[in-house]
Coordinates of C-alpha atoms in Angstrom, one line a residue:
X1 CA 0.0 0.0 0.0
X2 CA 1.1 3.5 -0.7
X3 CA 0.2 6.6 1.3
X4 CA -1.1 9.2 -1.1
X5 CA -2.5 12.0 1.0
X6 CA -1.7 13.1 4.5
X7 CA -4.5 15.6 4.8
X8 CA -7.4 13.9 3.0
X9 CA -9.9 15.8 5.2
X10 CA -8.8 19.1 3.8
X11 CA -8.4 18.0 0.2
X12 CA -11.8 16.3 -0.1
X13 CA -13.9 18.6 2.1
X14 CA -14.4 16.3 5.0
X15 CA -13.9 19.3 7.2
X16 CA -12.4 22.7 6.6
X17 CA -10.5 23.6 9.7
X18 CA -7.5 22.1 11.5
X19 CA -7.9 19.7 14.4
X20 CA -8.4 21.4 17.7
X21 CA -5.3 21.3 19.9
X22 CA -7.4 21.1 23.1
X23 CA -7.7 17.5 24.5
X24 CA -11.0 15.8 24.7
X25 CA -12.1 16.0 28.4
X26 CA -14.6 13.3 29.2
X27 CA -15.5 12.4 32.8
X28 CA -15.6 8.8 34.1
X29 CA -18.8 7.1 33.0
X30 CA -21.5 6.7 35.7
X31 CA -21.4 3.6 37.9
X32 CA -24.7 1.9 37.7
X33 CA -26.5 -0.3 40.3
X34 CA -26.8 -3.2 37.9
X35 CA -25.1 -6.5 37.3
X36 CA -24.2 -5.7 33.7
X37 CA -24.6 -2.8 31.3
X38 CA -23.5 -1.4 28.0
X39 CA -23.8 1.9 26.0
X40 CA -23.5 1.5 22.2
X41 CA -23.7 3.9 19.2
X42 CA -26.4 2.3 17.1
X43 CA -25.1 3.6 13.8
X44 CA -21.4 2.6 14.2
X45 CA -21.6 -0.2 16.7
X46 CA -18.9 1.5 18.9
X47 CA -19.1 0.6 22.6
X48 CA -18.9 3.8 24.7
X49 CA -19.4 2.3 28.2
X50 CA -19.5 -1.3 29.4
X51 CA -19.5 -3.2 32.7
X52 CA -19.5 -7.0 32.7
X53 CA -21.1 -6.6 29.2
X54 CA -20.0 -10.1 28.0
X55 CA -21.1 -12.0 31.0
X56 CA -23.8 -14.6 30.3
X57 CA -26.9 -13.8 32.4
X58 CA -30.5 -14.8 32.4
X59 CA -32.2 -12.3 30.0
X60 CA -35.8 -12.6 31.1
X61 CA -38.1 -11.0 28.6
X62 CA -35.3 -9.3 26.7
X63 CA -35.4 -12.7 25.0
X64 CA -38.4 -11.5 23.1
X65 CA -36.2 -9.1 21.2
X66 CA -34.9 -12.2 19.3
X67 CA -38.5 -13.6 19.0
X68 CA -39.6 -10.3 17.4
X69 CA -36.4 -10.0 15.3
X70 CA -37.1 -13.4 13.7
X71 CA -40.7 -12.5 12.9
X72 CA -39.4 -9.2 11.3
X73 CA -36.8 -11.1 9.4
X74 CA -39.4 -13.5 7.9
X75 CA -41.7 -10.6 7.2
X76 CA -39.0 -8.8 5.2
X77 CA -38.4 -11.9 3.1
X78 CA -42.1 -12.3 2.3
X79 CA -42.4 -15.6 4.2
X80 CA -44.9 -14.0 6.6
X81 CA -47.5 -11.3 6.5
X82 CA -49.0 -9.2 9.3
X83 CA -52.4 -10.3 8.1
X84 CA -51.6 -13.9 8.7
X85 CA -54.1 -15.5 11.1
X86 CA -52.4 -17.6 13.8
X87 CA -54.2 -20.4 15.7
X88 CA -53.7 -20.3 19.4
X89 CA -52.6 -23.6 20.9
X90 CA -53.4 -24.8 24.4
X91 CA -49.7 -24.4 25.3
X92 CA -49.8 -20.7 24.3
X93 CA -53.1 -20.1 26.1
X94 CA -51.8 -21.7 29.3
X95 CA -48.6 -19.6 29.5
X96 CA -48.1 -17.9 32.8
X97 CA -46.5 -14.5 33.6
X98 CA -47.2 -11.5 31.4
X99 CA -49.8 -12.1 28.7
X100 CA -51.9 -10.5 26.1
X101 CA -54.8 -12.8 27.0
X102 CA -55.3 -14.7 23.7
X103 CA -57.7 -17.6 23.9
X104 CA -57.2 -21.2 22.9
X105 CA -58.8 -22.2 19.6
X106 CA -59.1 -18.6 18.4
X107 CA -57.1 -17.1 15.5
X108 CA -55.1 -13.9 16.0
X109 CA -53.4 -11.8 13.4
X110 CA -49.6 -11.9 13.4
X111 CA -49.6 -8.1 13.7
X112 CA -51.6 -8.3 17.0
X113 CA -49.2 -10.9 18.2
X114 CA -46.2 -8.7 17.4
X115 CA -47.7 -5.9 19.5
X116 CA -48.5 -8.4 22.2
X117 CA -44.8 -9.5 22.2
X118 CA -43.3 -6.0 22.0
X119 CA -45.7 -3.8 24.0
X120 CA -47.3 -6.2 26.5
X121 CA -44.4 -8.7 26.7
X122 CA -46.9 -11.5 26.3
X123 CA -45.6 -15.0 26.9
X124 CA -48.7 -16.4 25.3
X125 CA -48.1 -14.2 22.2
X126 CA -44.5 -15.3 22.0
X127 CA -45.3 -19.0 22.1
X128 CA -48.2 -18.7 19.6
X129 CA -45.9 -16.8 17.1
X130 CA -43.0 -19.2 17.6
X131 CA -45.2 -22.2 16.9
X132 CA -46.6 -20.5 13.8
X133 CA -43.1 -19.6 12.4
X134 CA -41.3 -22.9 13.2
X135 CA -43.9 -25.5 14.1
X136 CA -42.9 -25.7 17.7
X137 CA -41.3 -23.6 20.4
X138 CA -38.2 -25.9 20.5
X139 CA -37.7 -25.6 16.8
X140 CA -38.1 -21.9 17.0
X141 CA -35.4 -21.9 19.7
X142 CA -33.1 -23.6 17.2
X143 CA -33.8 -20.8 14.8
X144 CA -33.1 -18.2 17.5
X145 CA -29.6 -19.7 18.1
X146 CA -28.9 -19.7 14.4
X147 CA -29.7 -16.0 14.1
X148 CA -27.7 -15.3 17.2
X149 CA -24.7 -16.9 15.6
X150 CA -25.2 -14.8 12.4
X151 CA -25.4 -11.6 14.5
X152 CA -22.2 -12.4 16.3
X153 CA -23.9 -13.0 19.7
X154 CA -21.1 -15.0 21.2
X155 CA -22.5 -15.3 24.7
X156 CA -26.1 -16.2 24.1
X157 CA -28.1 -19.4 24.0
X158 CA -31.9 -19.6 23.8
X159 CA -34.1 -22.5 25.0
X160 CA -37.5 -20.8 24.6
X161 CA -39.2 -17.8 22.9
X162 CA -40.2 -16.0 26.1
X163 CA -37.3 -15.8 28.5
X164 CA -39.1 -18.0 31.0
X165 CA -36.3 -19.3 33.4
X166 CA -34.7 -22.4 31.9
X167 CA -31.4 -24.1 32.2
X168 CA -29.0 -23.1 29.4
X169 CA -31.0 -20.0 28.5
X170 CA -28.8 -17.0 28.7
X171 CA -27.5 -13.9 26.9
X172 CA -25.3 -10.8 27.6
X173 CA -25.7 -7.1 27.6
X174 CA -23.3 -6.8 24.6
X175 CA -25.2 -9.5 22.6
X176 CA -28.6 -7.9 23.3
X177 CA -27.2 -4.5 22.2
X178 CA -26.1 -6.1 18.9
X179 CA -29.5 -7.6 18.5
X180 CA -31.2 -4.3 19.3
X181 CA -28.9 -2.6 16.7
X182 CA -29.9 -5.1 14.1
X183 CA -33.6 -4.6 14.8
X184 CA -33.3 -0.8 14.5
X185 CA -31.1 -0.7 11.3
X186 CA -32.6 -3.7 9.4
X187 CA -36.3 -3.1 10.1
X188 CA -36.9 0.6 10.6
X189 CA -40.6 0.5 9.6
X190 CA -41.5 -2.3 12.1
X191 CA -39.3 -0.6 14.8
X192 CA -42.0 2.1 15.2
X193 CA -44.0 -0.5 17.2
X194 CA -41.4 -0.4 20.0
X195 CA -42.3 3.2 20.7
X196 CA -46.0 2.5 21.2
X197 CA -47.1 3.2 24.8
X198 CA -50.1 0.9 25.0
X199 CA -51.9 -1.9 23.2
X200 CA -55.5 -3.1 23.6
X201 CA -56.5 -6.6 22.9
X202 CA -59.5 -8.7 24.0
X203 CA -60.9 -5.5 25.6
X204 CA -57.8 -5.3 27.9
X205 CA -55.6 -2.3 27.6
X206 CA -52.0 -2.7 28.8
X207 CA -49.2 -0.1 28.9
X208 CA -45.7 -0.6 27.7
X209 CA -43.5 -1.4 30.7
X210 CA -40.7 0.8 29.4
X211 CA -41.1 3.9 31.6
X212 CA -38.6 5.9 29.6
X213 CA -41.1 6.2 26.8
X214 CA -43.0 8.6 29.1
X215 CA -40.1 10.3 30.7
X216 CA -37.9 11.0 27.7
X217 CA -39.4 12.0 24.3
X218 CA -36.2 10.9 22.5
X219 CA -36.6 7.3 23.6
X220 CA -38.4 5.1 21.2
X221 CA -37.8 1.5 22.4
X222 CA -37.0 -1.2 23.1
X223 CA -38.0 -3.9 25.7
X224 CA -38.2 -4.7 29.4
X225 CA -37.6 -7.9 31.2
X226 CA -38.0 -9.3 34.7
X227 CA -37.7 -12.6 36.6
X228 CA -36.5 -13.3 40.1
X229 CA -33.2 -14.7 38.8
X230 CA -32.6 -12.0 36.2
X231 CA -33.7 -9.0 38.2
X232 CA -35.1 -6.0 36.3
X233 CA -33.7 -5.5 32.8
X234 CA -34.1 -2.9 30.1
X235 CA -32.9 -2.5 26.5
X236 CA -33.5 1.1 25.4
X237 CA -32.7 3.4 22.5
X238 CA -33.0 7.1 21.9
X239 CA -32.0 9.5 19.1
X240 CA -30.9 13.1 19.5
X241 CA -29.5 15.4 16.9
X242 CA -28.6 12.6 14.5
X243 CA -27.0 10.4 17.1
X244 CA -28.7 7.2 18.2
X245 CA -27.6 5.3 21.3
X246 CA -28.5 1.9 22.7
X247 CA -28.4 0.9 26.3
X248 CA -28.8 -2.5 27.9
X249 CA -29.0 -2.7 31.6
X250 CA -29.4 -6.1 33.4
X251 CA -29.9 -7.1 37.0
X252 CA -31.3 -4.0 38.6
X253 CA -33.5 -4.1 41.7
X254 CA -36.7 -2.6 40.6
X255 CA -38.8 -1.3 37.7
X256 CA -37.9 2.2 38.8
X257 CA -34.1 1.4 39.0
X258 CA -33.8 0.0 35.5
X259 CA -35.3 3.1 34.0
X260 CA -33.2 5.5 36.1
X261 CA -30.0 3.6 35.4
X262 CA -30.7 3.5 31.7
X263 CA -31.4 7.2 31.7
X264 CA -28.0 7.9 33.3
X265 CA -26.2 6.0 30.5
X266 CA -28.2 7.7 27.7
X267 CA -27.6 11.2 29.2
X268 CA -23.9 10.6 29.6
X269 CA -23.6 9.3 26.0
X270 CA -25.4 12.2 24.4
X271 CA -23.6 14.8 26.5
X272 CA -20.1 13.6 25.6
X273 CA -20.3 11.8 22.2
X274 CA -21.7 12.3 18.8
X275 CA -22.0 10.3 15.5
X276 CA -20.5 12.2 12.7
X277 CA -20.9 11.5 9.0
X278 CA -17.5 11.7 7.3
X279 CA -18.3 10.6 3.7
X280 CA -21.4 9.8 1.7
X281 CA -22.2 6.7 -0.2
X282 CA -20.9 7.1 -3.8
X283 CA -18.7 10.1 -2.8
X284 CA -15.6 10.3 -5.0
X285 CA -12.3 10.6 -3.0
X286 CA -9.8 9.8 -5.8
X287 CA -9.5 9.4 -9.5
X288 CA -7.0 6.6 -9.6
X289 CA -4.7 5.6 -12.4
X290 CA -5.6 2.4 -14.2
X291 CA -3.1 0.3 -16.2
X292 CA -4.2 -1.7 -19.2
X293 CA -7.8 -0.5 -19.2
X294 CA -10.3 0.9 -21.7
X295 CA -10.0 4.1 -19.8
X296 CA -7.0 5.6 -17.9
X297 CA -8.6 6.3 -14.6
X298 CA -11.3 5.0 -12.2
X299 CA -13.4 6.8 -9.7
X300 CA -12.8 5.7 -6.2
X301 CA -15.1 6.2 -3.2
X302 CA -17.4 4.5 -0.7
X303 CA -20.0 1.8 -1.0
X304 CA -21.8 3.0 2.1
X305 CA -22.0 6.2 4.2
X306 CA -18.9 6.4 6.5
X307 CA -19.8 7.2 10.1
X308 CA -17.7 7.6 13.2
X309 CA -18.4 8.1 16.9
X310 CA -16.3 10.8 18.4
X311 CA -16.2 12.9 21.6
X312 CA -18.0 16.2 21.2
X313 CA -14.8 18.0 22.2
X314 CA -12.9 16.4 19.4
X315 CA -12.8 19.6 17.4
X316 CA -14.1 20.6 14.0
X317 CA -12.0 18.3 11.9
X318 CA -10.4 14.9 11.8
X319 CA -7.1 13.9 10.1
X320 CA -7.5 11.3 7.5
X321 CA -5.1 9.5 5.1
X322 CA -5.9 7.6 1.9
X323 CA -3.9 4.4 1.1
X324 CA -4.3 3.2 -2.5
X325 CA -3.2 0.0 -4.1
X326 CA 0.1 0.7 -5.9
X327 CA -0.8 -0.9 -9.2
X328 CA -4.5 -0.9 -10.3
X329 CA -4.9 -3.0 -13.4
X330 CA -8.0 -3.7 -15.5
X331 CA -10.5 -5.3 -15.5
X332 CA -12.2 -3.6 -12.5
X333 CA -15.7 -4.3 -11.3
X334 CA -17.9 -1.9 -9.4
X335 CA -17.2 -2.5 -5.7
X336 CA -13.7 -3.8 -6.1
X337 CA -11.6 -2.7 -3.1
X338 CA -8.8 -0.5 -4.2
X339 CA -7.5 0.9 -0.9
X340 CA -8.6 2.3 2.4
X341 CA -9.1 5.5 4.3
X342 CA -7.6 5.7 7.8
X343 CA -9.3 8.3 10.1
X344 CA -7.4 9.5 13.2
X345 CA -3.8 9.6 14.3
X346 CA -1.1 6.9 14.7
X347 CA -1.9 6.7 18.4
X348 CA -5.7 7.0 18.0
X349 CA -7.1 5.4 14.9
X350 CA -10.9 6.0 14.9
X351 CA -11.7 3.8 11.9
X352 CA -10.3 2.2 8.7
X353 CA -12.8 2.0 5.8
X354 CA -12.3 0.4 2.4
X355 CA -12.5 2.5 -0.7
X356 CA -14.0 0.9 -3.8
X357 CA -14.3 1.3 -7.5
X358 CA -17.4 3.3 -8.2
X359 CA -17.4 2.3 -11.9
X360 CA -16.4 -0.6 -14.0
X361 CA -13.3 -0.5 -16.2
X362 CA -12.9 -3.2 -18.9
X363 CA -9.6 -4.3 -20.3
X364 CA -8.2 -2.1 -23.1
X365 CA -7.3 -3.4 -26.5
X366 CA -4.1 -5.3 -27.2
X367 CA -2.0 -2.3 -28.1
X368 CA -3.3 -0.4 -25.1
X369 CA -2.4 -3.2 -22.7
X370 CA 1.1 -3.6 -24.3
X371 CA 1.8 0.1 -24.2
X372 CA 0.8 0.3 -20.5
X373 CA 3.0 -2.6 -19.6
X374 CA 6.0 -0.9 -21.1
X375 CA 5.1 2.4 -19.3
X376 CA 4.7 0.5 -16.1
X377 CA 8.0 -1.3 -16.5
X378 CA 9.9 2.0 -16.9
X379 CA 7.9 3.6 -14.1
X380 CA 9.2 0.9 -11.7
X381 CA 12.7 1.6 -12.8
X382 CA 12.5 5.2 -11.9

């Protein structure tokens, strides 16, 4: 690789002023009264605060985040529809704990079941949906574990769709944050359900147990959980001024405590950090030389928006360098990786992002290829 630019941010308009010389002053994160917790930037996946975040713990009804995720996954692929009518089994009807009060032998729309899972935390709704998707709750649990593996949830194993206490049923704050992030980014339309404050079914109106939905207008999800073993848990997300954060707090002592402790993390994160967009999808950052091609140059840029999480006191600019492949030869396909951008300093690299071909370049004719080979030979000599 070859370093082409030492001040990419100035050349390509990432920012227009030098990096502030003042250091970033960020206080120690709050210490929460919880067994485990994490604060994550939803857009970048960066972890800002964590405590025992990879410890495997009983997740209680935070399990239903995975139950809902799988339903959303199948909806997105056209395998399910919200209008599907789901038969309620005796097992679903007999479920104890939090319920949406569906009746055995009746048929309930999948959309109502989703609200029952997300808003009312219904164990009966979760089992009915699991049986509909996979044929049985145990088969659905297998599906949950497959999705967990795909999402990189390394400290999770699911035995049921509800979070009802069971041997070998566990997850971690970090894993549940990853799952929450996937839900938010992959299914933004369905995510709106997580902000609904109440749901009425069978003439019974029940409120969402997430107290932050009433206390903080920037909060729009996600899910509560509680068992004697797990304590009081909460996965929450909020968005302020273009920055979205996710918190997962596990093992607090009360409904009030899980909301209060989660609010502490959110307020800390929004006060001291921000998500900044550095480059846009398709933005050209270089017009690179191509050897042996039908054209002499190729536009190089980004396949997706490039975002970074930084302290708010970082200053108005970020140093960036562009490393390009020394010899780029045709043919080139759209999306071929041709180098990378490194944002930050040697002692504090914030991210490395591939730069790709934004256009295809076919091989040139015989004489063009031979001519470029000769030119490249002499270029290497000197």
